[in-house]
């Protein structure tokens, strides 16, 4: 049998894609079993099912080709062995896998270190979501599964879902957490599909994950293939009693262009919302953030900011950042007057992006110019450099097109803007002072 198996493996190696071979055939060990049968030891149940569904016919063919005999093939789950660990000699040459052969696809994203329950401030608008997350983290897959959190932009969804990841990791160090945004999920699925590596990805998501955290699932809206993949991943994990936590910007049934079968599954566990923060919570968040960063912020500034930015914690934090940065850079005390002056200029558009107005005013201020100078035809370096910096910042932070940037800068053509962007890149590479100026301005804008 040993010889038969080895010959079959050699044949399979020539027939299969190397990655598939290493992922699904290499980890298999031949084990002792009943006479005349092939007993194969695999790392886990999922692996067994996957190989049975996808490779069993091929294995049988290969055995037939080499030994000309029919054998029964049995799978047995053996001692834990990482399924994708490859023997050194069969590792693909470097460069064969652009994502790094160690990692393979589907590792998700890193958790932000400070998005933990410890730094999350609780108030009436988020306490239900918060305690649901805590319960899930204390007892993964035993309370609410899936847990679906929905709410508007900047209200703490990402912070909470990542807190679950951190808390699970610290309570159950052996558990495997997979965190990713809907956008990353879609990219990973499509990349795996293009490279014919979907099975590797599926194994990662479905077989090597105890807690799946998917942030901003609305990104899958209208994307049928990733939704389909997600549907199957969801089912596998759910049936295997693995915890799933999902966030979205709306109640599941309200997310457009989403398959009904997914929407309904999102409601199988618990759906909770996060509402905009109450005034008291806003002040609380500001005080705790200031305390954590060791900045003394007068109560009247706290009250003013909390009142000025009612609808999103992100805006609230951004405003505090800007005000403290101003005080720091200008070496002036952090007063109510300063807070009013700084935040007076903060104007973001409906999608929460910076407006070009704010960028231009901050750049002009920084170089002690008028906004009209930036829009003028003056070519003096004292004006043209700030203008190039403005173009750079507009491009980087407002998502504006070259045309729109040209418009904002006094009706310049998009080729002029492109030239300015190229020039500023070279200048930054050569002049640390310019780079520093850009960083200072960014800090003032609060990005
Ligand atoms: P969302 O994902 O809902 O758009 P985030 O989780 O990214 O929002 O939150 C935006 C910012 O506000 C983050 O920096 C986060 O740490 C902070 N934040 C939100 N809610 C709270 C809270 N209750 N306590 C502390 N910080 C919070
Ligand atoms: Mg988020």
Short mmCIF file of C-alpha atoms and ligand atoms in Angstrom, two decimals:
data_model
loop_
_atom_site.label_atom_id
_atom_site.label_comp_id
_atom_site.label_asym_id
_atom_site.label_seq_id
_atom_site.Cartn_x
_atom_site.Cartn_y
_atom_site.Cartn_z
CA UNK A 1 0.00 0.00 0.00
CA UNK A 2 2.79 2.38 0.85
CA UNK A 3 4.23 1.98 -2.60
CA UNK A 4 0.85 2.32 -4.28
CA UNK A 5 0.13 5.47 -2.36
CA UNK A 6 3.53 6.94 -3.18
CA UNK A 7 3.07 6.24 -6.89
CA UNK A 8 -0.43 7.68 -6.83
CA UNK A 9 0.91 10.78 -5.15
CA UNK A 10 3.59 11.17 -7.80
CA UNK A 11 0.95 10.92 -10.50
CA UNK A 12 -1.31 13.42 -8.73
CA UNK A 13 1.58 15.82 -8.41
CA UNK A 14 1.89 16.04 -12.17
CA UNK A 15 -1.86 16.47 -12.64
CA UNK A 16 -2.61 19.06 -10.00
CA UNK A 17 -1.70 22.67 -9.60
CA UNK A 18 1.27 22.78 -7.17
CA UNK A 19 -0.60 24.92 -4.65
CA UNK A 20 -3.56 22.58 -4.63
CA UNK A 21 -1.27 19.63 -4.30
CA UNK A 22 0.59 21.09 -1.36
CA UNK A 23 -2.54 22.30 0.34
CA UNK A 24 -4.66 19.19 0.03
CA UNK A 25 -2.46 16.21 -0.78
CA UNK A 26 0.86 16.84 0.90
CA UNK A 27 -0.58 16.99 4.44
CA UNK A 28 -2.17 13.55 4.02
CA UNK A 29 -0.42 10.63 5.72
CA UNK A 30 -0.93 6.99 5.01
CA UNK A 31 -2.13 5.17 8.11
CA UNK A 32 -2.61 1.60 9.20
CA UNK A 33 -6.02 0.30 8.26
CA UNK A 34 -7.99 -2.72 7.12
CA UNK A 35 -6.30 -4.91 4.52
CA UNK A 36 -6.86 -3.84 0.93
CA UNK A 37 -8.03 -0.36 1.76
CA UNK A 38 -6.27 2.92 1.79
CA UNK A 39 -6.58 4.69 5.12
CA UNK A 40 -5.57 8.31 4.91
CA UNK A 41 -4.89 10.47 7.89
CA UNK A 42 -5.94 14.13 7.56
CA UNK A 43 -5.67 17.11 9.92
CA UNK A 44 -9.37 17.73 10.56
CA UNK A 45 -12.94 16.96 9.61
CA UNK A 46 -13.21 19.84 7.24
CA UNK A 47 -10.10 18.72 5.45
CA UNK A 48 -11.49 15.21 5.10
CA UNK A 49 -14.74 16.48 3.66
CA UNK A 50 -12.96 18.78 1.27
CA UNK A 51 -10.64 16.11 -0.04
CA UNK A 52 -13.49 13.63 -0.31
CA UNK A 53 -15.63 16.08 -2.28
CA UNK A 54 -12.91 17.43 -4.49
CA UNK A 55 -10.05 15.01 -4.84
CA UNK A 56 -11.30 11.52 -4.07
CA UNK A 57 -12.14 10.67 -7.67
CA UNK A 58 -8.73 11.85 -8.74
CA UNK A 59 -7.04 9.83 -6.02
CA UNK A 60 -8.94 6.72 -7.11
CA UNK A 61 -8.06 7.34 -10.75
CA UNK A 62 -4.40 7.70 -9.85
CA UNK A 63 -4.46 4.47 -7.91
CA UNK A 64 -6.13 2.72 -10.79
CA UNK A 65 -3.56 4.06 -13.21
CA UNK A 66 -0.60 2.97 -11.12
CA UNK A 67 -1.77 -0.23 -9.44
CA UNK A 68 -4.75 -1.20 -11.57
CA UNK A 69 -6.78 -2.08 -8.57
CA UNK A 70 -9.85 -0.72 -6.85
CA UNK A 71 -9.37 0.18 -3.27
CA UNK A 72 -11.65 1.66 -0.72
CA UNK A 73 -10.38 4.95 0.59
CA UNK A 74 -11.05 5.96 4.19
CA UNK A 75 -10.23 9.14 5.95
CA UNK A 76 -9.25 9.42 9.54
CA UNK A 77 -8.56 12.57 11.48
CA UNK A 78 -5.07 12.35 12.85
CA UNK A 79 -2.96 14.35 15.27
CA UNK A 80 -3.11 18.07 14.61
CA UNK A 81 -0.82 19.09 11.85
CA UNK A 82 -1.00 22.48 10.16
CA UNK A 83 -2.56 21.78 6.83
CA UNK A 84 -0.61 24.27 4.82
CA UNK A 85 2.81 23.78 6.31
CA UNK A 86 4.95 22.72 3.43
CA UNK A 87 8.05 20.59 3.54
CA UNK A 88 10.99 22.82 2.70
CA UNK A 89 11.93 20.96 -0.45
CA UNK A 90 8.51 21.35 -2.05
CA UNK A 91 8.11 25.01 -1.26
CA UNK A 92 7.41 26.91 -4.45
CA UNK A 93 10.25 29.09 -5.62
CA UNK A 94 10.10 32.56 -4.24
CA UNK A 95 8.17 34.79 -6.55
CA UNK A 96 5.77 32.03 -7.48
CA UNK A 97 3.32 33.44 -4.98
CA UNK A 98 3.24 37.23 -4.85
CA UNK A 99 1.52 37.22 -1.46
CA UNK A 100 4.24 35.23 0.22
CA UNK A 101 4.21 31.48 0.22
CA UNK A 102 4.11 31.26 4.00
CA UNK A 103 0.89 33.08 4.48
CA UNK A 104 -1.20 32.10 1.51
CA UNK A 105 -4.37 34.04 0.89
CA UNK A 106 -7.09 34.84 3.33
CA UNK A 107 -5.34 35.95 6.47
CA UNK A 108 -7.66 38.89 6.86
CA UNK A 109 -6.47 42.10 8.44
CA UNK A 110 -4.55 43.05 11.52
CA UNK A 111 -6.55 44.28 14.51
CA UNK A 112 -5.98 47.88 15.58
CA UNK A 113 -4.25 47.53 18.97
CA UNK A 114 -6.34 50.11 20.82
CA UNK A 115 -9.76 49.05 19.53
CA UNK A 116 -10.49 47.18 22.74
CA UNK A 117 -13.33 47.07 25.27
CA UNK A 118 -11.04 48.94 27.68
CA UNK A 119 -10.95 52.03 25.48
CA UNK A 120 -14.60 51.85 24.46
CA UNK A 121 -16.76 54.30 26.37
CA UNK A 122 -20.27 53.03 27.06
CA UNK A 123 -23.46 55.06 27.06
CA UNK A 124 -27.16 54.49 26.35
CA UNK A 125 -26.69 54.68 22.57
CA UNK A 126 -24.21 51.83 22.41
CA UNK A 127 -24.66 49.81 25.58
CA UNK A 128 -26.75 47.04 24.03
CA UNK A 129 -24.25 46.53 21.21
CA UNK A 130 -21.42 46.70 23.71
CA UNK A 131 -22.82 44.10 26.08
CA UNK A 132 -23.78 41.78 23.22
CA UNK A 133 -20.18 41.97 22.04
CA UNK A 134 -18.88 41.26 25.53
CA UNK A 135 -21.12 38.23 25.89
CA UNK A 136 -20.06 36.90 22.53
CA UNK A 137 -16.40 37.38 23.43
CA UNK A 138 -16.85 35.58 26.75
CA UNK A 139 -18.61 32.63 25.17
CA UNK A 140 -17.97 32.44 21.45
CA UNK A 141 -20.71 30.64 19.52
CA UNK A 142 -22.63 29.91 22.71
CA UNK A 143 -24.78 33.02 22.99
CA UNK A 144 -25.64 35.06 19.93
CA UNK A 145 -24.61 33.64 16.61
CA UNK A 146 -24.32 35.45 14.36
CA UNK A 147 -24.14 38.84 16.01
CA UNK A 148 -25.00 41.63 13.59
CA UNK A 149 -24.19 45.21 14.55
CA UNK A 150 -25.47 48.06 12.45
CA UNK A 151 -25.19 51.82 12.65
CA UNK A 152 -24.04 54.96 10.86
CA UNK A 153 -20.53 56.05 10.03
CA UNK A 154 -18.14 56.76 12.86
CA UNK A 155 -20.26 55.37 15.68
CA UNK A 156 -17.90 52.65 16.87
CA UNK A 157 -18.78 49.53 14.87
CA UNK A 158 -15.20 48.77 13.88
CA UNK A 159 -13.99 49.52 17.38
CA UNK A 160 -16.51 47.09 18.87
CA UNK A 161 -16.09 44.22 16.43
CA UNK A 162 -12.32 44.40 16.85
CA UNK A 163 -12.75 44.46 20.63
CA UNK A 164 -14.42 41.07 20.30
CA UNK A 165 -11.32 39.80 18.50
CA UNK A 166 -8.96 41.14 21.15
CA UNK A 167 -11.03 39.82 24.04
CA UNK A 168 -11.41 36.35 22.54
CA UNK A 169 -7.67 36.20 21.90
CA UNK A 170 -6.83 37.09 25.46
CA UNK A 171 -9.37 34.70 27.00
CA UNK A 172 -8.88 31.81 24.61
CA UNK A 173 -5.34 32.11 23.23
CA UNK A 174 -5.76 29.05 21.03
CA UNK A 175 -8.71 30.40 19.10
CA UNK A 176 -8.18 31.50 15.56
CA UNK A 177 -9.62 34.90 14.76
CA UNK A 178 -10.17 36.12 11.25
CA UNK A 179 -11.00 39.82 10.93
CA UNK A 180 -11.59 41.59 7.67
CA UNK A 181 -13.60 44.33 6.10
CA UNK A 182 -16.14 43.46 3.44
CA UNK A 183 -13.85 45.19 0.98
CA UNK A 184 -10.90 42.96 1.86
CA UNK A 185 -13.15 39.94 1.70
CA UNK A 186 -14.26 40.80 -1.81
CA UNK A 187 -10.68 41.45 -2.90
CA UNK A 188 -9.42 38.21 -1.44
CA UNK A 189 -12.18 36.18 -3.03
CA UNK A 190 -11.68 37.76 -6.43
CA UNK A 191 -7.89 37.40 -6.28
CA UNK A 192 -8.15 33.77 -5.22
CA UNK A 193 -10.63 33.18 -8.00
CA UNK A 194 -8.32 34.70 -10.59
CA UNK A 195 -5.35 32.68 -9.36
CA UNK A 196 -7.37 29.51 -9.10
CA UNK A 197 -6.82 29.36 -5.37
CA UNK A 198 -10.36 29.46 -4.11
CA UNK A 199 -9.96 26.12 -2.36
CA UNK A 200 -7.04 27.42 -0.32
CA UNK A 201 -9.05 30.47 0.62
CA UNK A 202 -12.07 28.40 1.55
CA UNK A 203 -9.99 26.20 3.72
CA UNK A 204 -8.65 29.26 5.50
CA UNK A 205 -12.07 30.76 6.06
CA UNK A 206 -13.99 27.63 6.77
CA UNK A 207 -11.51 25.21 8.24
CA UNK A 208 -9.05 27.35 10.12
CA UNK A 209 -11.15 29.93 11.83
CA UNK A 210 -13.02 29.90 15.14
CA UNK A 211 -14.27 33.46 15.11
CA UNK A 212 -15.02 35.26 11.87
CA UNK A 213 -15.36 39.04 12.08
CA UNK A 214 -16.61 40.77 8.95
CA UNK A 215 -16.73 44.54 9.13
CA UNK A 216 -18.84 46.66 6.76
CA UNK A 217 -20.58 43.78 5.06
CA UNK A 218 -22.54 46.26 2.94
CA UNK A 219 -19.50 46.32 0.72
CA UNK A 220 -20.65 42.98 -0.68
CA UNK A 221 -23.79 44.66 -1.95
CA UNK A 222 -24.36 43.86 -5.63
CA UNK A 223 -21.38 41.50 -5.74
CA UNK A 224 -22.98 38.16 -6.44
CA UNK A 225 -20.00 35.89 -6.52
CA UNK A 226 -18.45 37.04 -3.22
CA UNK A 227 -21.91 36.89 -1.64
CA UNK A 228 -22.24 33.33 -2.81
CA UNK A 229 -18.87 32.43 -1.37
CA UNK A 230 -19.78 34.15 1.86
CA UNK A 231 -23.05 32.26 2.02
CA UNK A 232 -21.22 28.94 1.98
CA UNK A 233 -18.57 30.11 4.40
CA UNK A 234 -21.29 31.33 6.72
CA UNK A 235 -23.07 27.98 6.60
CA UNK A 236 -19.93 25.93 7.19
CA UNK A 237 -18.88 28.03 10.15
CA UNK A 238 -22.35 28.23 11.58
CA UNK A 239 -22.84 24.48 11.36
CA UNK A 240 -19.44 23.91 12.90
CA UNK A 241 -20.54 26.18 15.78
CA UNK A 242 -18.03 28.88 15.07
CA UNK A 243 -18.79 32.45 16.06
CA UNK A 244 -19.63 34.99 13.38
CA UNK A 245 -19.84 38.73 13.99
CA UNK A 246 -20.84 41.10 11.23
CA UNK A 247 -21.24 44.86 11.01
CA UNK A 248 -23.16 46.81 8.44
CA UNK A 249 -24.35 50.35 7.89
CA UNK A 250 -28.02 49.35 7.94
CA UNK A 251 -30.45 46.77 9.22
CA UNK A 252 -29.80 43.60 7.16
CA UNK A 253 -33.07 43.74 5.24
CA UNK A 254 -32.33 47.32 4.23
CA UNK A 255 -28.93 46.66 2.66
CA UNK A 256 -29.54 46.94 -1.07
CA UNK A 257 -28.62 44.27 -3.61
CA UNK A 258 -28.11 41.54 -1.08
CA UNK A 259 -29.26 37.97 -1.41
CA UNK A 260 -32.28 37.19 0.72
CA UNK A 261 -30.78 33.98 2.02
CA UNK A 262 -27.85 35.92 3.47
CA UNK A 263 -30.07 38.68 4.86
CA UNK A 264 -32.21 36.15 6.64
CA UNK A 265 -29.19 34.34 8.08
CA UNK A 266 -27.91 37.63 9.48
CA UNK A 267 -31.01 37.62 11.64
CA UNK A 268 -30.60 34.10 13.02
CA UNK A 269 -28.75 35.32 16.08
CA UNK A 270 -29.02 38.83 17.38
CA UNK A 271 -29.21 42.17 15.58
CA UNK A 272 -28.22 45.24 17.56
CA UNK A 273 -27.78 48.86 16.58
CA UNK A 274 -25.48 51.66 17.62
CA UNK A 275 -27.12 55.07 17.68
CA UNK A 276 -25.43 58.48 17.58
CA UNK A 277 -23.89 59.28 20.97
CA UNK A 278 -25.82 61.28 23.55
CA UNK A 279 -24.34 64.56 24.79
CA UNK A 280 -23.14 63.00 28.04
CA UNK A 281 -21.44 60.13 26.18
CA UNK A 282 -19.79 62.57 23.78
CA UNK A 283 -18.28 64.48 26.67
CA UNK A 284 -17.24 61.25 28.32
CA UNK A 285 -15.46 60.06 25.21
CA UNK A 286 -13.60 63.35 24.89
CA UNK A 287 -12.52 63.38 28.55
CA UNK A 288 -11.28 59.80 28.44
CA UNK A 289 -9.43 60.30 25.18
CA UNK A 290 -7.73 63.42 26.50
CA UNK A 291 -6.83 61.62 29.73
CA UNK A 292 -5.41 58.66 27.84
CA UNK A 293 -3.22 60.94 25.80
CA UNK A 294 -2.22 63.01 28.79
CA UNK A 295 -3.67 66.25 27.44
CA UNK A 296 -5.38 68.72 29.73
CA UNK A 297 -8.55 69.86 28.01
CA UNK A 298 -10.68 72.46 29.81
CA UNK A 299 -14.27 71.40 30.55
CA UNK A 300 -15.67 74.26 28.48
CA UNK A 301 -13.75 73.01 25.45
CA UNK A 302 -15.10 69.51 26.07
CA UNK A 303 -18.63 70.86 26.28
CA UNK A 304 -18.18 73.02 23.19
CA UNK A 305 -16.81 70.18 21.03
CA UNK A 306 -19.44 67.73 22.26
CA UNK A 307 -22.10 70.20 21.26
CA UNK A 308 -20.51 71.12 17.95
CA UNK A 309 -20.09 67.50 16.71
CA UNK A 310 -23.19 65.59 17.70
CA UNK A 311 -23.50 62.90 15.09
CA UNK A 312 -20.27 60.94 14.89
CA UNK A 313 -17.57 59.88 17.31
CA UNK A 314 -15.05 59.97 14.52
CA UNK A 315 -15.76 63.66 13.86
CA UNK A 316 -15.64 64.34 17.56
CA UNK A 317 -12.22 62.72 17.92
CA UNK A 318 -10.99 64.43 14.77
CA UNK A 319 -12.01 67.79 16.15
CA UNK A 320 -10.21 67.17 19.42
CA UNK A 321 -7.11 66.11 17.47
CA UNK A 322 -7.17 69.26 15.41
CA UNK A 323 -7.63 71.54 18.37
CA UNK A 324 -4.85 69.94 20.40
CA UNK A 325 -2.57 69.90 17.36
CA UNK A 326 -3.15 73.59 16.84
CA UNK A 327 -2.31 74.37 20.43
CA UNK A 328 0.82 72.26 20.16
CA UNK A 329 2.09 73.59 16.85
CA UNK A 330 1.37 77.23 17.64
CA UNK A 331 2.52 76.80 21.22
CA UNK A 332 -0.63 78.47 22.52
CA UNK A 333 -2.82 77.30 25.39
CA UNK A 334 -5.80 75.13 24.56
CA UNK A 335 -8.63 77.53 25.19
CA UNK A 336 -12.29 77.73 24.23
CA UNK A 337 -11.39 80.59 21.94
CA UNK A 338 -8.87 78.47 20.08
CA UNK A 339 -11.32 75.55 19.87
CA UNK A 340 -13.96 77.80 18.36
CA UNK A 341 -11.56 79.29 15.86
CA UNK A 342 -10.17 75.96 14.75
CA UNK A 343 -13.43 74.08 14.49
CA UNK A 344 -15.17 76.96 12.82
CA UNK A 345 -13.29 76.07 9.69
CA UNK A 346 -14.06 72.40 9.77
CA UNK A 347 -16.41 71.66 6.98
CA UNK A 348 -16.85 68.17 5.69
CA UNK A 349 -19.14 67.19 2.90
CA UNK A 350 -22.06 64.80 3.26
CA UNK A 351 -19.85 61.75 2.89
CA UNK A 352 -17.66 62.94 5.72
CA UNK A 353 -14.79 63.89 3.46
CA UNK A 354 -12.80 67.01 3.88
CA UNK A 355 -13.90 69.78 1.63
CA UNK A 356 -11.39 71.39 -0.67
CA UNK A 357 -12.23 74.64 1.07
CA UNK A 358 -10.82 73.48 4.36
CA UNK A 359 -7.67 72.14 2.70
CA UNK A 360 -7.04 75.38 0.81
CA UNK A 361 -7.66 77.54 3.85
CA UNK A 362 -5.34 75.49 6.03
CA UNK A 363 -2.56 75.50 3.45
CA UNK A 364 -2.93 79.24 2.87
CA UNK A 365 -2.93 79.88 6.61
CA UNK A 366 0.13 77.77 7.14
CA UNK A 367 2.14 79.72 4.57
CA UNK A 368 0.54 83.01 5.57
CA UNK A 369 -1.06 83.49 2.20
CA UNK A 370 -4.61 84.10 1.05
CA UNK A 371 -6.64 81.37 -0.60
CA UNK A 372 -6.81 83.67 -3.62
CA UNK A 373 -3.01 83.41 -3.92
CA UNK A 374 -3.32 79.66 -4.35
CA UNK A 375 -5.88 80.20 -7.08
CA UNK A 376 -3.89 82.95 -8.77
CA UNK A 377 -1.43 82.73 -11.67
CA UNK A 378 1.53 83.86 -9.58
CA UNK A 379 4.51 81.60 -10.20
CA UNK A 380 6.76 82.78 -7.43
CA UNK A 381 8.01 79.75 -5.49
CA UNK A 382 6.52 81.16 -2.28
CA UNK A 383 3.15 80.65 -3.91
CA UNK A 384 3.72 77.80 -6.32
CA UNK A 385 5.06 75.42 -3.68
CA UNK A 386 2.05 75.89 -1.38
CA UNK A 387 -0.17 75.47 -4.44
CA UNK A 388 1.51 72.16 -5.25
CA UNK A 389 1.15 71.09 -1.65
CA UNK A 390 -2.54 71.96 -1.80
CA UNK A 391 -2.93 69.85 -4.94
CA UNK A 392 -1.16 66.98 -3.21
CA UNK A 393 -3.38 67.18 -0.13
CA UNK A 394 -6.56 67.53 -2.17
CA UNK A 395 -5.64 64.45 -4.12
CA UNK A 396 -4.73 62.50 -1.05
CA UNK A 397 -7.56 63.42 1.28
CA UNK A 398 -10.61 64.54 -0.65
CA UNK A 399 -10.70 61.92 -3.36
CA UNK A 400 -11.21 64.72 -5.89
CA UNK A 401 -10.44 64.10 -9.56
CA UNK A 402 -7.61 65.93 -11.29
CA UNK A 403 -10.23 68.07 -13.00
CA UNK A 404 -11.91 68.97 -9.73
CA UNK A 405 -8.56 69.83 -8.16
CA UNK A 406 -7.80 72.05 -11.15
CA UNK A 407 -11.14 73.78 -10.64
CA UNK A 408 -10.51 74.30 -6.92
CA UNK A 409 -7.12 75.80 -7.74
CA UNK A 410 -8.49 78.57 -9.91
CA UNK A 411 -9.43 76.73 -13.08
CA UNK A 412 -6.23 74.92 -13.95
CA UNK A 413 -6.17 72.05 -16.44
CA UNK A 414 -5.82 68.47 -15.27
CA UNK A 415 -2.42 68.20 -16.97
CA UNK A 416 -1.19 71.17 -14.94
CA UNK A 417 -2.45 69.45 -11.80
CA UNK A 418 -0.74 66.23 -12.76
CA UNK A 419 2.52 68.10 -13.33
CA UNK A 420 2.16 69.76 -9.93
CA UNK A 421 1.59 66.39 -8.27
CA UNK A 422 4.68 64.94 -9.91
CA UNK A 423 6.77 67.93 -8.94
CA UNK A 424 5.72 67.88 -5.32
CA UNK A 425 6.65 64.23 -5.06
CA UNK A 426 10.16 65.02 -6.19
CA UNK A 427 10.42 68.01 -3.89
CA UNK A 428 9.29 65.94 -0.92
CA UNK A 429 11.93 63.35 -1.69
CA UNK A 430 14.62 66.04 -1.71
CA UNK A 431 13.49 68.47 0.99
CA UNK A 432 12.68 67.22 4.47
CA UNK A 433 11.29 70.65 5.34
CA UNK A 434 8.58 70.34 2.72
CA UNK A 435 7.71 66.91 3.95
CA UNK A 436 7.46 68.26 7.46
CA UNK A 437 5.26 71.13 6.31
CA UNK A 438 2.87 68.65 4.71
CA UNK A 439 2.74 66.59 7.88
CA UNK A 440 2.07 69.70 9.99
CA UNK A 441 -0.74 70.76 7.71
CA UNK A 442 -2.22 67.31 7.78
CA UNK A 443 -2.15 67.37 11.53
CA UNK A 444 -3.93 70.72 11.52
CA UNK A 445 -6.59 69.36 9.22
CA UNK A 446 -6.81 66.38 11.49
CA UNK A 447 -6.02 63.63 9.04
P1 LIG B 1 -17.52 52.93 12.52
O1 LIG B 1 -16.80 51.65 12.25
O2 LIG B 1 -18.88 52.72 13.11
O3 LIG B 1 -17.56 53.83 11.33
P2 LIG B 1 -15.32 53.35 14.31
O4 LIG B 1 -15.42 52.13 15.14
O5 LIG B 1 -14.26 53.40 13.28
O6 LIG B 1 -16.72 53.69 13.63
O7 LIG B 1 -15.18 54.60 15.30
C1 LIG B 1 -14.68 55.85 14.86
C2 LIG B 1 -13.73 56.37 15.91
O8 LIG B 1 -14.45 56.69 17.08
C3 LIG B 1 -12.68 55.37 16.31
O9 LIG B 1 -11.46 56.03 16.51
C4 LIG B 1 -13.20 54.80 17.62
O10 LIG B 1 -12.15 54.42 18.48
C5 LIG B 1 -13.97 55.95 18.19
N1 LIG B 1 -15.11 55.55 19.00
C6 LIG B 1 -16.34 55.26 18.56
N2 LIG B 1 -17.15 54.96 19.57
C7 LIG B 1 -16.41 55.05 20.69
C8 LIG B 1 -16.69 54.85 22.08
N3 LIG B 1 -17.90 54.51 22.52
N4 LIG B 1 -15.67 55.02 22.95
C9 LIG B 1 -14.45 55.37 22.52
N5 LIG B 1 -14.13 55.59 21.24
C10 LIG B 1 -15.09 55.42 20.31
MG1 LIG B 2 -15.92 50.95 10.50
#
